[in-house]
PDB file of C-alpha atoms in Angstrom:
ATOM      1  CA  MET P  22       0.000   0.000   0.000  1.00  0.00           C
ATOM      2  CA  ARG P  23       2.716   2.441   0.969  1.00  0.00           C
ATOM      3  CA  LEU P  24       4.781   1.641  -2.105  1.00  0.00           C
ATOM      4  CA  ALA P  25       1.776   2.170  -4.394  1.00  0.00           C
ATOM      5  CA  ALA P  26       1.083   5.598  -2.884  1.00  0.00           C
ATOM      6  CA  TRP P  27       4.746   6.594  -3.182  1.00  0.00           C
ATOM      7  CA  SER P  28       4.776   5.373  -6.785  1.00  0.00           C
ATOM      8  CA  ARG P  29       1.718   7.496  -7.583  1.00  0.00           C
ATOM      9  CA  ILE P  30       3.330  10.583  -6.048  1.00  0.00           C
ATOM     10  CA  ILE P  31       6.513  10.063  -8.069  1.00  0.00           C
ATOM     11  CA  ASN P  32       4.463   9.497 -11.210  1.00  0.00           C
ATOM     12  CA  PHE P  33       2.446  12.686 -10.581  1.00  0.00           C
ATOM     13  CA  VAL P  34       5.555  14.809  -9.988  1.00  0.00           C
ATOM     14  CA  SER P  35       7.393  13.488 -13.031  1.00  0.00           C
ATOM     15  CA  ASN P  36       4.393  13.689 -15.372  1.00  0.00           C
ATOM     16  CA  GLU P  37       4.769  16.583 -17.843  1.00  0.00           C
ATOM     17  CA  ASP P  38       1.405  16.458 -19.620  1.00  0.00           C
ATOM     18  CA  GLY P  39       0.179  19.729 -18.105  1.00  0.00           C
ATOM     19  CA  ALA P  40       3.494  21.577 -18.442  1.00  0.00           C
ATOM     20  CA  THR P  41       2.564  23.040 -21.822  1.00  0.00           C
ATOM     21  CA  THR P  42      -0.686  24.413 -20.423  1.00  0.00           C
ATOM     22  CA  VAL P  43       1.102  26.010 -17.486  1.00  0.00           C
ATOM     23  CA  ASP P  44       3.722  27.525 -19.808  1.00  0.00           C
ATOM     24  CA  TRP P  45       0.986  28.881 -22.061  1.00  0.00           C
ATOM     25  CA  VAL P  46      -0.854  30.470 -19.148  1.00  0.00           C
ATOM     26  CA  VAL P  47       2.323  32.074 -17.791  1.00  0.00           C
ATOM     27  CA  LEU P  48       3.380  33.405 -21.211  1.00  0.00           C
ATOM     28  CA  THR P  49      -0.110  34.757 -21.901  1.00  0.00           C
ATOM     29  CA  ALA P  50      -0.204  36.482 -18.517  1.00  0.00           C
ATOM     30  CA  ALA P  51       3.222  38.016 -19.173  1.00  0.00           C
ATOM     31  CA  ALA P  52       2.088  39.266 -22.593  1.00  0.00           C
ATOM     32  CA  MET P  53      -1.045  40.800 -21.066  1.00  0.00           C
ATOM     33  CA  LEU P  54       0.987  42.539 -18.359  1.00  0.00           C
ATOM     34  CA  GLY P  55       3.309  43.888 -21.048  1.00  0.00           C
ATOM     35  CA  CYS P  56       0.354  45.261 -23.020  1.00  0.00           C
ATOM     36  CA  PHE P  57      -1.057  46.818 -19.868  1.00  0.00           C
ATOM     37  CA  ALA P  58       2.289  48.478 -19.083  1.00  0.00           C
ATOM     38  CA  VAL P  59       2.546  49.905 -22.607  1.00  0.00           C
ATOM     39  CA  THR P  60      -1.017  51.213 -22.326  1.00  0.00           C
ATOM     40  CA  LEU P  61      -0.182  52.979 -19.076  1.00  0.00           C
ATOM     41  CA  VAL P  62       2.924  54.563 -20.589  1.00  0.00           C
ATOM     42  CA  LEU P  63       1.175  55.774 -23.753  1.00  0.00           C
ATOM     43  CA  ASP P  64      -2.092  56.833 -22.112  1.00  0.00           C
ATOM     44  CA  ASP P  65      -1.177  60.455 -21.339  1.00  0.00           C
ATOM     45  CA  GLY P  66       0.322  61.148 -24.750  1.00  0.00           C
ATOM     46  CA  THR P  67      -2.584  59.756 -26.704  1.00  0.00           C
ATOM     47  CA  ARG P  68      -5.079  61.492 -24.429  1.00  0.00           C
ATOM     48  CA  ASN P  69      -3.319  64.848 -25.011  1.00  0.00           C
ATOM     49  CA  ILE P  70      -3.294  64.329 -28.774  1.00  0.00           C
ATOM     50  CA  GLY P  71      -6.977  63.445 -28.711  1.00  0.00           C
ATOM     51  CA  ASP P  72      -7.787  66.533 -26.656  1.00  0.00           C
ATOM     52  CA  ASN P  73      -5.821  68.747 -29.078  1.00  0.00           C
ATOM     53  CA  VAL P  74      -7.632  67.289 -32.077  1.00  0.00           C
ATOM     54  CA  SER P  75     -10.980  67.760 -30.352  1.00  0.00           C
ATOM     55  CA  ASP P  76     -10.193  71.378 -29.460  1.00  0.00           C
ATOM     56  CA  ASN P  77      -9.096  72.156 -33.017  1.00  0.00           C
ATOM     57  CA  LEU P  78     -12.196  70.544 -34.491  1.00  0.00           C
ATOM     58  CA  ASP P  79     -14.376  72.578 -32.132  1.00  0.00           C
ATOM     59  CA  LEU P  80     -12.536  75.750 -33.213  1.00  0.00           C
ATOM     60  CA  VAL P  81     -12.982  74.951 -36.894  1.00  0.00           C
ATOM     61  CA  ALA P  82     -16.653  74.111 -36.369  1.00  0.00           C
ATOM     62  CA  GLU P  83     -17.229  77.460 -34.642  1.00  0.00           C
ATOM     63  CA  HIS P  84     -15.590  79.325 -37.529  1.00  0.00           C
ATOM     64  CA  VAL P  85     -17.537  77.380 -40.123  1.00  0.00           C
ATOM     65  CA  VAL P  86     -20.782  78.329 -38.413  1.00  0.00           C
ATOM     66  CA  ASP P  87     -19.678  81.991 -38.051  1.00  0.00           C
ATOM     67  CA  GLY P  88     -18.202  82.162 -41.547  1.00  0.00           C
ATOM     68  CA  SER P  89     -15.040  83.843 -40.231  1.00  0.00           C
ATOM     69  CA  THR P  90     -11.408  82.801 -40.622  1.00  0.00           C
ATOM     70  CA  ASP P  91     -10.010  84.735 -37.644  1.00  0.00           C
ATOM     71  CA  GLY P  92      -7.661  82.608 -35.583  1.00  0.00           C
ATOM     72  CA  LEU P  93      -7.350  79.845 -38.150  1.00  0.00           C
ATOM     73  CA  SER P  94      -4.017  79.144 -39.774  1.00  0.00           C
ATOM     74  CA  LYS P  95      -3.849  78.526 -43.477  1.00  0.00           C
TER      75      LYS P  95
END
C-alpha cells in the first residue's frame, strides 16, 4: 500500500502532460501585463493628442458656423 502511494506521487511529480498548459498560461499572462504596461505609458500622450484634435475641431466648427477665418491658420 505504501509503495503504491509513493509510486503514484513520483508518477504525478514526473508527469509533464500539463506543463505546456502552465507555460501557455504564464506566457499569456506576461504578454497581457506587457500590453497593460505599454497602455499605461502611452495613455497620457494619446489622451493629449486626442484633446488637441478635439479642441481644433471645435474651433474649426465654430468658424464654419460663423463664416469667419479669424484665428485659423492657413
